[in-house]
mmCIF file of C-alpha atoms in Angstrom:
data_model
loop_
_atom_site.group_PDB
_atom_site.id
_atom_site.type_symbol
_atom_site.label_atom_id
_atom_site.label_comp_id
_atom_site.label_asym_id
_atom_site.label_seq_id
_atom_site.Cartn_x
_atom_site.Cartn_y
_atom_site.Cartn_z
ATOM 1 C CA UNK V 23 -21.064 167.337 -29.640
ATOM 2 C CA UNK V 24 -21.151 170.402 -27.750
ATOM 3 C CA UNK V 25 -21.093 171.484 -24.230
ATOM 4 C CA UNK V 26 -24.232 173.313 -24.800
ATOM 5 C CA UNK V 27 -25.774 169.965 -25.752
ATOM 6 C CA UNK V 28 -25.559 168.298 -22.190
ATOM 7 C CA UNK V 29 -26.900 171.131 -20.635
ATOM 8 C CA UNK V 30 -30.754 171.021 -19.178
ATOM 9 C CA UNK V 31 -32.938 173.998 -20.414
ATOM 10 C CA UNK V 32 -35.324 174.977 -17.390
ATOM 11 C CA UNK V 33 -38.762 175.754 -18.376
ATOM 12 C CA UNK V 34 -38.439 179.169 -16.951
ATOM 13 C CA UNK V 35 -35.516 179.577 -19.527
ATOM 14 C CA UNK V 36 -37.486 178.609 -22.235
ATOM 15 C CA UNK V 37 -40.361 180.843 -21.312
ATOM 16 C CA UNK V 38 -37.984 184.026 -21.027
ATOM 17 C CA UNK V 39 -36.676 182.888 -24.559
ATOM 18 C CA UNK V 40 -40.102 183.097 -26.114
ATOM 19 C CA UNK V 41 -40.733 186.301 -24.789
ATOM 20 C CA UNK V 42 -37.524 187.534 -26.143
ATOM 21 C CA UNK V 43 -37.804 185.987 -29.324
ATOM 22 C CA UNK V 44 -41.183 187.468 -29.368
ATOM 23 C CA UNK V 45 -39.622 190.880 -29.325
ATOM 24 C CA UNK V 46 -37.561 189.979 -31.718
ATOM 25 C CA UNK V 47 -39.792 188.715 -34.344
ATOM 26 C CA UNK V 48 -40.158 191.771 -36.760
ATOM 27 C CA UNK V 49 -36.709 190.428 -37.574
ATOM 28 C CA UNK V 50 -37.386 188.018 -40.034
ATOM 29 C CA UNK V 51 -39.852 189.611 -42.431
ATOM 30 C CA UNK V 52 -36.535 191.921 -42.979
ATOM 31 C CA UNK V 53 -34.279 189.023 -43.271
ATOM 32 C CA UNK V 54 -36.943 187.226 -45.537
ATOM 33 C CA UNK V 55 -37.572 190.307 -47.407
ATOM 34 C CA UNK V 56 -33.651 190.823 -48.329
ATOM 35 C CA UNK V 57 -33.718 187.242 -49.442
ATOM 36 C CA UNK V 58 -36.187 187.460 -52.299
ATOM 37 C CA UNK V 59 -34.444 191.230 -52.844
ATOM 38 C CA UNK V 60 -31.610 189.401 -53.388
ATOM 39 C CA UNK V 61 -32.635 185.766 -55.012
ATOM 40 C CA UNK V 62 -30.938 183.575 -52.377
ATOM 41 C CA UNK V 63 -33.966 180.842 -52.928
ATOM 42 C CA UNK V 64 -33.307 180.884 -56.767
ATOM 43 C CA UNK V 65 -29.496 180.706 -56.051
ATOM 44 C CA UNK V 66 -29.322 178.013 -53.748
ATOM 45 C CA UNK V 67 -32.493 176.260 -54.888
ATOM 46 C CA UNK V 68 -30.160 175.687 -58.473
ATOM 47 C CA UNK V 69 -26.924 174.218 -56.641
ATOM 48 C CA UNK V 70 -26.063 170.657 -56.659
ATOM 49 C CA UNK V 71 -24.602 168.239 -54.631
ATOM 50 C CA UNK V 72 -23.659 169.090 -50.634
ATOM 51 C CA UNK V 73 -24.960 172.709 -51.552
ATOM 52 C CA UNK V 74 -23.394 176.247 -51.616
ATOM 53 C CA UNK V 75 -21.193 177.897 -48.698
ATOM 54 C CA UNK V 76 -22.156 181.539 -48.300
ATOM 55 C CA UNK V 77 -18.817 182.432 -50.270
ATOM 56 C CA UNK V 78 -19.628 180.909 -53.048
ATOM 57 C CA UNK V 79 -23.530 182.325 -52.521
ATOM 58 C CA UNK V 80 -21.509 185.930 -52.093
ATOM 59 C CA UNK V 81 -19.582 185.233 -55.709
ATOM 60 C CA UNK V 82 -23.180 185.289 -57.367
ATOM 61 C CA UNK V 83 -24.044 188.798 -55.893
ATOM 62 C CA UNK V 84 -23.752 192.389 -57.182
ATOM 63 C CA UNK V 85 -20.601 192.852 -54.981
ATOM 64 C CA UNK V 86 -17.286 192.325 -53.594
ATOM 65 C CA UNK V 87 -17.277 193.594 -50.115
ATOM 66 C CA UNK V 88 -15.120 191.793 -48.075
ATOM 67 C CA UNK V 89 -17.869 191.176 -45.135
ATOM 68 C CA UNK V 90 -20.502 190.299 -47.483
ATOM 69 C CA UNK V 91 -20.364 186.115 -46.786
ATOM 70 C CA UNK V 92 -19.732 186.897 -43.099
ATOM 71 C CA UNK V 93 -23.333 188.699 -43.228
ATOM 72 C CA UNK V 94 -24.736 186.410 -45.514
ATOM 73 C CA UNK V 95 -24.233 183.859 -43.729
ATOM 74 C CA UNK V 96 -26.173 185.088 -40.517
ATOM 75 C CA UNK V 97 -29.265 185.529 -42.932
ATOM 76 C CA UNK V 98 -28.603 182.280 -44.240
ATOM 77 C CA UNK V 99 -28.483 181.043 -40.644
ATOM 78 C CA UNK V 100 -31.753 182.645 -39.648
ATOM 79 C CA UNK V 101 -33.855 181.333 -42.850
ATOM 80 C CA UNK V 102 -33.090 177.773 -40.875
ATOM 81 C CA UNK V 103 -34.579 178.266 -38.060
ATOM 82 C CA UNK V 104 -37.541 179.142 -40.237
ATOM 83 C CA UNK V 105 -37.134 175.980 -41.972
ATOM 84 C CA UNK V 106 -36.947 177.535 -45.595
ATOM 85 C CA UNK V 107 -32.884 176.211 -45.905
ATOM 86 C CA UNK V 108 -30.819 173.688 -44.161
ATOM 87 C CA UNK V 109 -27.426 172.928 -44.069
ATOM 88 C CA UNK V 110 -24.545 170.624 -43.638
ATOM 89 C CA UNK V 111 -21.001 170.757 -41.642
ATOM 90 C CA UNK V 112 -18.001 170.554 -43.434
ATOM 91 C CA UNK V 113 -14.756 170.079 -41.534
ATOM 92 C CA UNK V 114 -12.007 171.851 -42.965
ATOM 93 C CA UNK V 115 -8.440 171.522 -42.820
ATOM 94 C CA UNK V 116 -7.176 173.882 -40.626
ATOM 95 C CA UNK V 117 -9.789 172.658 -37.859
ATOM 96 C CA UNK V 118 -12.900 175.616 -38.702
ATOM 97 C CA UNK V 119 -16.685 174.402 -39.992
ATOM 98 C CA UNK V 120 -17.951 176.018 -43.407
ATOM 99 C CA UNK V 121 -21.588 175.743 -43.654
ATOM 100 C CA UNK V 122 -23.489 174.888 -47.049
ATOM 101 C CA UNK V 123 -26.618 175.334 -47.724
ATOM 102 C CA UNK V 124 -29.527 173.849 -49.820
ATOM 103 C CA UNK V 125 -33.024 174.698 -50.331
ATOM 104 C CA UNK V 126 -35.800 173.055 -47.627
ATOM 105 C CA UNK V 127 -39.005 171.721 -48.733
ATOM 106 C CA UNK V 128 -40.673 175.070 -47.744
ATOM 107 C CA UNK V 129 -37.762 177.104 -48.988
ATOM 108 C CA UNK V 130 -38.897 175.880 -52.974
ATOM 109 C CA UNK V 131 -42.310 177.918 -52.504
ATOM 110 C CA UNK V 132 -40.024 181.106 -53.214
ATOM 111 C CA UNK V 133 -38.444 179.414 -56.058
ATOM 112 C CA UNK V 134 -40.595 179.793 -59.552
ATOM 113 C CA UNK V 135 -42.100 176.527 -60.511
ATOM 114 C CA UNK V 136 -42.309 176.005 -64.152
ATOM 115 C CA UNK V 137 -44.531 178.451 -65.084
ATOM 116 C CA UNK V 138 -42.439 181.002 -62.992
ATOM 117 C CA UNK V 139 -45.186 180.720 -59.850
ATOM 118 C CA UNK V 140 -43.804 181.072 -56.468
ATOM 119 C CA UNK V 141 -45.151 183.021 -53.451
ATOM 120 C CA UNK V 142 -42.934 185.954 -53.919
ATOM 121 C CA UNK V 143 -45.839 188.254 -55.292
ATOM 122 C CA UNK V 144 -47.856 186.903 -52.215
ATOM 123 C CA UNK V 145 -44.926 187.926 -49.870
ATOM 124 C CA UNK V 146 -44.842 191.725 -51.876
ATOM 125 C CA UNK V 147 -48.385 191.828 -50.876
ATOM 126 C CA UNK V 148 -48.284 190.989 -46.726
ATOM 127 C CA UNK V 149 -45.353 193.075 -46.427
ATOM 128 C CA UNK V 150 -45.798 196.587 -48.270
ATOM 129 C CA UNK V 151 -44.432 199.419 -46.142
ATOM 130 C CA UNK V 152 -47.917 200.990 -46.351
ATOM 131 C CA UNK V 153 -49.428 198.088 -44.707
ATOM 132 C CA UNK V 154 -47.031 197.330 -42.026
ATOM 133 C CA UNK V 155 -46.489 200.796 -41.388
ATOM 134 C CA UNK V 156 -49.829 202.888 -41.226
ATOM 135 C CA UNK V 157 -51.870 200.193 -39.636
ATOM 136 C CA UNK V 158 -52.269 200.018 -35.986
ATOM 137 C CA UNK V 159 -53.972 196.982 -34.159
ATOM 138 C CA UNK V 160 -53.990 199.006 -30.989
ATOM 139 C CA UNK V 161 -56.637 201.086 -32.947
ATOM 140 C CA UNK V 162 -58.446 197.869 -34.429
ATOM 141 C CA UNK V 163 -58.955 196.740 -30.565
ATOM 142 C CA UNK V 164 -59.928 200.339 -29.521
ATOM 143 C CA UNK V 165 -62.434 200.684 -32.757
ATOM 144 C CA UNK V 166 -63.774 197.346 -33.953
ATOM 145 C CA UNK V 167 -61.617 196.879 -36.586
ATOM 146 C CA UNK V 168 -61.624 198.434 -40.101
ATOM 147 C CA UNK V 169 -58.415 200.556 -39.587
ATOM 148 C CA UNK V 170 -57.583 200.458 -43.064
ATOM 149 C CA UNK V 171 -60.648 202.655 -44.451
ATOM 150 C CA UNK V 172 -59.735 204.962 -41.445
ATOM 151 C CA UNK V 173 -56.033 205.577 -42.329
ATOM 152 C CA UNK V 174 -56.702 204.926 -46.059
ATOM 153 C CA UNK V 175 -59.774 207.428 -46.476
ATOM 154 C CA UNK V 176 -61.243 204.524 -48.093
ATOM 155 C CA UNK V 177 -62.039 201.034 -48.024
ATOM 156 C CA UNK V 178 -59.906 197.852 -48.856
ATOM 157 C CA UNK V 179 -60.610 196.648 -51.539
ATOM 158 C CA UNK V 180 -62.281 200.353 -52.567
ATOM 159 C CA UNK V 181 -58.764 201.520 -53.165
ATOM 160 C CA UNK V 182 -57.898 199.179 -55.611
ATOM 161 C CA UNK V 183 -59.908 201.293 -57.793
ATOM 162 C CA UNK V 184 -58.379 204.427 -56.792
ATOM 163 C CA UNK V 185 -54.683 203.040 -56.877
ATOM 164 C CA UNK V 186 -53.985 200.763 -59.414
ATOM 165 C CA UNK V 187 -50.563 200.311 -58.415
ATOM 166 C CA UNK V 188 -52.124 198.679 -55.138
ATOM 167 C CA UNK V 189 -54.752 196.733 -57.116
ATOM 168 C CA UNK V 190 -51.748 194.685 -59.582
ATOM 169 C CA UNK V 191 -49.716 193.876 -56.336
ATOM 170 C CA UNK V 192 -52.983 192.485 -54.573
ATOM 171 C CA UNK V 193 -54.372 190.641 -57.888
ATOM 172 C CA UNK V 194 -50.545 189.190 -58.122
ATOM 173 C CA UNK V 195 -50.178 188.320 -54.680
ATOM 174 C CA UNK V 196 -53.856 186.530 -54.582
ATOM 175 C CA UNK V 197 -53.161 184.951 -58.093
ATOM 176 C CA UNK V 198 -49.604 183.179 -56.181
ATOM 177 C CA UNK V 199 -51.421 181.747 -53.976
ATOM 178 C CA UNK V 200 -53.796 180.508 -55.752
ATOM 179 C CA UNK V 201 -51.726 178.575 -58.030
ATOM 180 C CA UNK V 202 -49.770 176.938 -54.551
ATOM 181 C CA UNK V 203 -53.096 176.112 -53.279
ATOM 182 C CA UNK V 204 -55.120 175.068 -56.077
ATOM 183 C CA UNK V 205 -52.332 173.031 -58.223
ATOM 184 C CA UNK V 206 -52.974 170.415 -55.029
ATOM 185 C CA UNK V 207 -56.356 170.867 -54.618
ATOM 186 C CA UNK V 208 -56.686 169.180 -58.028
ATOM 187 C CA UNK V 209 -55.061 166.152 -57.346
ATOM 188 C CA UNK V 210 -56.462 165.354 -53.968
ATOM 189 C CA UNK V 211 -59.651 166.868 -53.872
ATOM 190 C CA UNK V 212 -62.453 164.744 -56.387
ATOM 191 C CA UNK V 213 -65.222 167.643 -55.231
ATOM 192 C CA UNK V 214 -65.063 168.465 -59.301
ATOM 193 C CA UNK V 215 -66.071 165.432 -60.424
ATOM 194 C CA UNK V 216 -69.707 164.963 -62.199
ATOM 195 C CA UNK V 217 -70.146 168.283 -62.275
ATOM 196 C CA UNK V 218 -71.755 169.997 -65.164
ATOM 197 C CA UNK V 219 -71.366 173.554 -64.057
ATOM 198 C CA UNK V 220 -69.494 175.191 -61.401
ATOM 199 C CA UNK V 221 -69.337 178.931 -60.561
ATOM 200 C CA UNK V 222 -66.900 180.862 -58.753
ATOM 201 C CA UNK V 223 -68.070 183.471 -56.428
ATOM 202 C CA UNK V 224 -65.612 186.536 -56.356
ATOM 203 C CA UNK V 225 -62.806 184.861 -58.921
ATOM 204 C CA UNK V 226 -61.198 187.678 -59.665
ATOM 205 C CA UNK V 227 -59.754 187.027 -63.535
ATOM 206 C CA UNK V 228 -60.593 183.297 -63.263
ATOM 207 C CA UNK V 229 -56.967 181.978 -63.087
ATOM 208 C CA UNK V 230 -58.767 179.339 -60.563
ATOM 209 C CA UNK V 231 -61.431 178.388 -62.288
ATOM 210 C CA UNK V 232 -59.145 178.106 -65.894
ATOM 211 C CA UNK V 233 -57.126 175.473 -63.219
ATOM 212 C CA UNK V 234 -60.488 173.862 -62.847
ATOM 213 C CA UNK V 235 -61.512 173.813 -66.301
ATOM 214 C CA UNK V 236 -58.350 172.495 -67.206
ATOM 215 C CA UNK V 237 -58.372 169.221 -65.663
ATOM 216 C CA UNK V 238 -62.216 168.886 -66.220
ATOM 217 C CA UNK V 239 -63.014 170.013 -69.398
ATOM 218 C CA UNK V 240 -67.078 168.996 -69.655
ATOM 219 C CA UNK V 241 -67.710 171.748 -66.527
ATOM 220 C CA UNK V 242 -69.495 175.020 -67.849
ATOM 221 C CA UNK V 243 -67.709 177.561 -65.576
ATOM 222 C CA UNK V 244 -68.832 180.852 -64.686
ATOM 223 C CA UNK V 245 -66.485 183.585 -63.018
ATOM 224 C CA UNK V 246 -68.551 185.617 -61.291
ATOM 225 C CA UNK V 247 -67.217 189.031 -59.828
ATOM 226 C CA UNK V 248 -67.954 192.485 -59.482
ATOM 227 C CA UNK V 249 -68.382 194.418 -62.638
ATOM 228 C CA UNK V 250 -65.112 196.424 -62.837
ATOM 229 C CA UNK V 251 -63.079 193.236 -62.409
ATOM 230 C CA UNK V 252 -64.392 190.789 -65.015
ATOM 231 C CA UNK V 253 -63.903 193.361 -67.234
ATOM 232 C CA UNK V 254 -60.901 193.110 -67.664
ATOM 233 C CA UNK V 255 -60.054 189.498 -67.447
ATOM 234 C CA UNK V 256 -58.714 187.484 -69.924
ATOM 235 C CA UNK V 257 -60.595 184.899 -72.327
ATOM 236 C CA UNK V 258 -60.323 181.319 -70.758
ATOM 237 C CA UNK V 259 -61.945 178.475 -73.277
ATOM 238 C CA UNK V 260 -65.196 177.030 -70.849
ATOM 239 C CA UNK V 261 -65.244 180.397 -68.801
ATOM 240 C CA UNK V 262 -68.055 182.836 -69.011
ATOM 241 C CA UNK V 263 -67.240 185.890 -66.827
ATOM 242 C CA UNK V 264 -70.640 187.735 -65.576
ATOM 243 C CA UNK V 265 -70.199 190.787 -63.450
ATOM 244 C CA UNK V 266 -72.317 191.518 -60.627
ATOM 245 C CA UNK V 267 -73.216 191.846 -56.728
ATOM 246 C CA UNK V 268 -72.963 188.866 -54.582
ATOM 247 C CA UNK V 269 -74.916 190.262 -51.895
ATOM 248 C CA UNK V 270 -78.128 190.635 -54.583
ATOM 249 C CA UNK V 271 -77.801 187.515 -56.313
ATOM 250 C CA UNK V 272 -75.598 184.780 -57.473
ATOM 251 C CA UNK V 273 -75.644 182.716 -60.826
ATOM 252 C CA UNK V 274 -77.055 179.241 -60.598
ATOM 253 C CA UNK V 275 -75.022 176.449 -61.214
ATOM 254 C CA UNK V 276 -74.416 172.911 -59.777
ATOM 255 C CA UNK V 277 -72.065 173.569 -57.386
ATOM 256 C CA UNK V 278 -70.589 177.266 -56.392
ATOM 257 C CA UNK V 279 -67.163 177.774 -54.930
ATOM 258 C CA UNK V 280 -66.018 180.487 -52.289
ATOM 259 C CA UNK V 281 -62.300 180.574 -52.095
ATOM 260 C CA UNK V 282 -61.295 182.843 -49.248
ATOM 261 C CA UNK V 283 -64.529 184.959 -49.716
ATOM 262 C CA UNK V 284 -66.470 184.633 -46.226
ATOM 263 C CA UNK V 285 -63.241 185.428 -44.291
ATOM 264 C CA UNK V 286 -63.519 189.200 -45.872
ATOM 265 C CA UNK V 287 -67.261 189.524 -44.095
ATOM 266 C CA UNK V 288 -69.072 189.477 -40.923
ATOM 267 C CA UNK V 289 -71.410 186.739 -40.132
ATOM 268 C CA UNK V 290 -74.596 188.640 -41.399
ATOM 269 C CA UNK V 291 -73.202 189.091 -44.713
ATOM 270 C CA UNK V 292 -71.454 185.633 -44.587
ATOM 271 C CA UNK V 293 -75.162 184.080 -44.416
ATOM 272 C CA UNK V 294 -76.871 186.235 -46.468
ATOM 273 C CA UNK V 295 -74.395 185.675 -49.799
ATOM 274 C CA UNK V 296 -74.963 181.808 -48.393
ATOM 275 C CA UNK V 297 -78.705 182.566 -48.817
ATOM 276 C CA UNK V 298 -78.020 183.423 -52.234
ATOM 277 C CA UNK V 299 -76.058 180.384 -53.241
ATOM 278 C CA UNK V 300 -78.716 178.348 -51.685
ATOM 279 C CA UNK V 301 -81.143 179.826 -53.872
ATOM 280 C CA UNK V 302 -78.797 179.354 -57.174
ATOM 281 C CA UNK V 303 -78.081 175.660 -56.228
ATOM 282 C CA UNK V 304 -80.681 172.476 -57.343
ATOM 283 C CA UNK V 305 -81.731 169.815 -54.723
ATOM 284 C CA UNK V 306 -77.998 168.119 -54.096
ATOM 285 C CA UNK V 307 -76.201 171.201 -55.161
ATOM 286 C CA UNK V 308 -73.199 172.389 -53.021
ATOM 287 C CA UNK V 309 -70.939 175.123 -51.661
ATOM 288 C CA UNK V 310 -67.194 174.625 -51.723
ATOM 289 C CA UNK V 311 -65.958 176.690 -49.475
ATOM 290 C CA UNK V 312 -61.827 177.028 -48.929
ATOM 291 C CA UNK V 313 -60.800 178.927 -45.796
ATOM 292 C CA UNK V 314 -58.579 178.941 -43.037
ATOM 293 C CA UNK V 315 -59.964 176.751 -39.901
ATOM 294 C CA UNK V 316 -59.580 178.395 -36.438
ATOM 295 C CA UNK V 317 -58.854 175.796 -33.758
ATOM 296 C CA UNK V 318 -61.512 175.951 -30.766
ATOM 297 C CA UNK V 319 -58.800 176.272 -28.266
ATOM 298 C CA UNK V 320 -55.902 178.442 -29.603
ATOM 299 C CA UNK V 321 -53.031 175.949 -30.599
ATOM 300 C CA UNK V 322 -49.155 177.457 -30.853
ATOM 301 C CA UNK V 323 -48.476 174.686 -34.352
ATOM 302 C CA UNK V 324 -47.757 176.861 -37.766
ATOM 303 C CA UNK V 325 -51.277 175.663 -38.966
ATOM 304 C CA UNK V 326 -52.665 177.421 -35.949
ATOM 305 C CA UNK V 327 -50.349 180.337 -36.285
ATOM 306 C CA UNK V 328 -51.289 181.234 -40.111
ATOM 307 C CA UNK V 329 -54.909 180.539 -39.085
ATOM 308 C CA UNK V 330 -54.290 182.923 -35.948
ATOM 309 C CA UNK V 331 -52.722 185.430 -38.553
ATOM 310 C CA UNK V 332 -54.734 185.495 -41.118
ATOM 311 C CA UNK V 333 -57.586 186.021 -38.224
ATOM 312 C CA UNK V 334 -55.755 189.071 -37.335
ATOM 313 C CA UNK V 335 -55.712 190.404 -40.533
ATOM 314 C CA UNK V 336 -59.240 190.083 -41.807
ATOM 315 C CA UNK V 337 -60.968 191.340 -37.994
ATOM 316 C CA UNK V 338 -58.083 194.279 -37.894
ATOM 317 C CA UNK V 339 -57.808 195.260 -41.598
ATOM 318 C CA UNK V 340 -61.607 194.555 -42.668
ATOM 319 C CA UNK V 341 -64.770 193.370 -41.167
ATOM 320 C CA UNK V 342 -64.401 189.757 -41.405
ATOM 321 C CA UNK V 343 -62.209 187.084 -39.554
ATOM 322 C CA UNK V 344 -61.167 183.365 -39.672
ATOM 323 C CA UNK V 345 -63.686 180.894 -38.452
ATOM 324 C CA UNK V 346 -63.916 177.672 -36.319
ATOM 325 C CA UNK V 347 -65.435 174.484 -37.494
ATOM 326 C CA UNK V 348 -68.457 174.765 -35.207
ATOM 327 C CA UNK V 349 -68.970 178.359 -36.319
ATOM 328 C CA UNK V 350 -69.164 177.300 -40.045
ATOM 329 C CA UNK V 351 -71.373 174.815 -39.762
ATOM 330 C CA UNK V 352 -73.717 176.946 -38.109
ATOM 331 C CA UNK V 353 -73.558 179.640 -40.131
ATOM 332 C CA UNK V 354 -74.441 176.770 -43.156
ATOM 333 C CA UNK V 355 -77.503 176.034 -41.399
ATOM 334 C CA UNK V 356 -78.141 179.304 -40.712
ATOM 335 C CA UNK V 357 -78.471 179.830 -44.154
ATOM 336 C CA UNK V 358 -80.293 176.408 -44.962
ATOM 337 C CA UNK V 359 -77.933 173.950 -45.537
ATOM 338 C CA UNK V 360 -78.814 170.838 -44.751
ATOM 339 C CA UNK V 361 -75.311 168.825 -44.882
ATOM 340 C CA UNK V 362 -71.966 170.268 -43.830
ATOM 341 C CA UNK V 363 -68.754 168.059 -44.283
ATOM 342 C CA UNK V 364 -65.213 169.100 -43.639
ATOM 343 C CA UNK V 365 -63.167 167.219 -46.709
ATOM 344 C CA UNK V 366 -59.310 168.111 -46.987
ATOM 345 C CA UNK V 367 -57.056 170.263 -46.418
ATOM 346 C CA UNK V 368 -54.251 172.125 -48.464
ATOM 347 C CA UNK V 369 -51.091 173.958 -47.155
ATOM 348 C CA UNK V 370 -53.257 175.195 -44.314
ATOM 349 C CA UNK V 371 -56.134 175.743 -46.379
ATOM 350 C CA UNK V 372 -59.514 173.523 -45.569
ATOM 351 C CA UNK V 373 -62.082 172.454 -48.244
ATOM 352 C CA UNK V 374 -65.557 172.371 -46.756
ATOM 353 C CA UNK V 375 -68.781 171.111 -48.546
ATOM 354 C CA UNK V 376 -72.037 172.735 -47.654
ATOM 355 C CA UNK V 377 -75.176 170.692 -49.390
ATOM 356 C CA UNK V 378 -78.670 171.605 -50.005
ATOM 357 C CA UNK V 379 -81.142 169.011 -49.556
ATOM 358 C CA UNK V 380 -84.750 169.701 -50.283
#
């Protein structure tokens, strides 16, 4: 044990540590970044045993500088404190520690799964020079948001069409997470069952609903998007994809699902695309709705912080933003609902049902 270890930490300390750690936090994108670059996960997620040192890490990389472990191992040290790797001691002989290193439960979300799914496309997505770079919040608080169609010339999802190199990296990114989210979603959430039909309100090239399908064959699924994007998606057995505008009308269906849809909008459009499902649902029909949940009273534990995040994101970058509990449910009535229940939750992700009852 340390010295360090018996010493008391005032809370003044700690408070001047946050704010310094707070300047420091553009840090670990970088760090995280140069990880993927360089396929740490996939290289330590494949050792065995007590794990790798950062030499032996070093011998599986394009080079032999001499001070390559040394700064390895400082990136190594800094995806810990992220949780993504841990590591053990090892005592050597002439009295020093060697660290080694294995892969933390979070830390296999970078590794590809066996269909080669990971959140690496997700991470290419959040972090693209272009994004971090040219956006300003400083202007989203001084102009309501929307700073992307300002500095872009045009809007979000708008310049998909006009740069398809910035369309593939969003449609990979969105189809990552996807398959994190909804490969649990199936085996805890029983929303699916009974259902004869099911349709998915902006489902890009129905990679969720074929996930859907999948494990319950006798649903007739419909992907519904706008007209540009379903036609290009690929043939799924059960699918039929049907282009159009949510904010006209939806495709009826027993139950309709909105995965990270509403967070894009304002509350006026939010309710009137509800509006429309209403009106495509039968008596006992439902929403599923899959969003982020905002805390009431801001909370400072990671589900909080993604939530917080992701709120950041949608009210700086678009029009929309994450929503509390309260606010959901009100906007569900708002629209007609007449039963809203809050049902699970995945990797930060909560299912919500909203029911019409005539």
């Amino acid at each position: 044990m340390s010295h360090m270890d018996h010493m008391l930490i005032s809370p003044d300390d700690e408070a001047g540590v946050v704010a310094l750690a707070a300047c420091t936090s553009h840090i670990f994108p970088m760090a995280l970044k140069a990880a993927i670059q360089l396929d740490l996960f996939e290289i330590v997620g494949g050792a065995h045993g007590d794990g790798l040192s950062s030499l032996e890490i070093a011998s599986q990389l394009p080079t032999n500088v001499d001070r390559t472990a040394v700064v390895l191992d400082s990136l190594l040290r800094l995806l810990i404190t992220r949780s993504l790797l841990t590591c053990s001691i090892l005592k050597l002989a002439n009295g020093s520690i060697e660290r080694r290193y294995r892969l933390a439960p979070a830390g296999r979300f970078f590794v590809g799964d066996e269909n080669g799914s990971s959140l690496v496309p997700y991470f290419a997505h959040v972090s693209r020079d272009e994004l971090v770079q040219q956006i300003s919040f400083k202007d989203a608080v001084l102009k309501g948001g929307k700073v992307f169609e300002e500095v872009e010339g045009n809007s979000f999802y708008g310049s998909m069409l006009s740069d398809p190199e910035f369309g593939m990296i969003f449609d990979n990114a969105m189809g990552a997470h996807s398959t994190m989210i909804m490969k649990k979603v199936i085996k805890i959430y029983d929303g699916f069952e009974g259902l004869s039909s099911l349709v998915d309100v902006g489902g890009g090239n129905g990679t969720v609903l074929d996930g859907i399908v999948s494990n319950y064959p006798s649903i007739r699924a419909i992907n519904f998007d706008l007209p540009h994007v379903v036609q290009n998606a690929p043939s799924y057995k059960g699918i039929e994809h049907i282009g159009g505008d949510m904010f006209l009308e939806v495709p009826k269906g027993d139950a309709i699902l909105l995965k990270f849809v509403l967070h894009n909008w304002g509350d006026e459009q939010c309710t009137k695309l509800l509006k429309n499902c209403y009106k495509a649902l039968p008596n006992r029909g439902k929403v599923i709705v899959m969003e982020c949940i905002m805390p009431n009273s801001p909370q400072t534990d990671v589900h909080a912080k993604y939530a917080s995040e992701m709120d950041m994101a949608m009210v700086g970058l678009l029009e929309g933003k994450e929503r509390t509990e309260d606010e959901f449910e009100a906007m569900a009535i708002d629209a007609g609902f007449s039963e809203f229940k809050v049902v699970c939750c995945v990797y930060g992700v909560w299912i919500m049902e909203f029911y019409k009852l005539v």
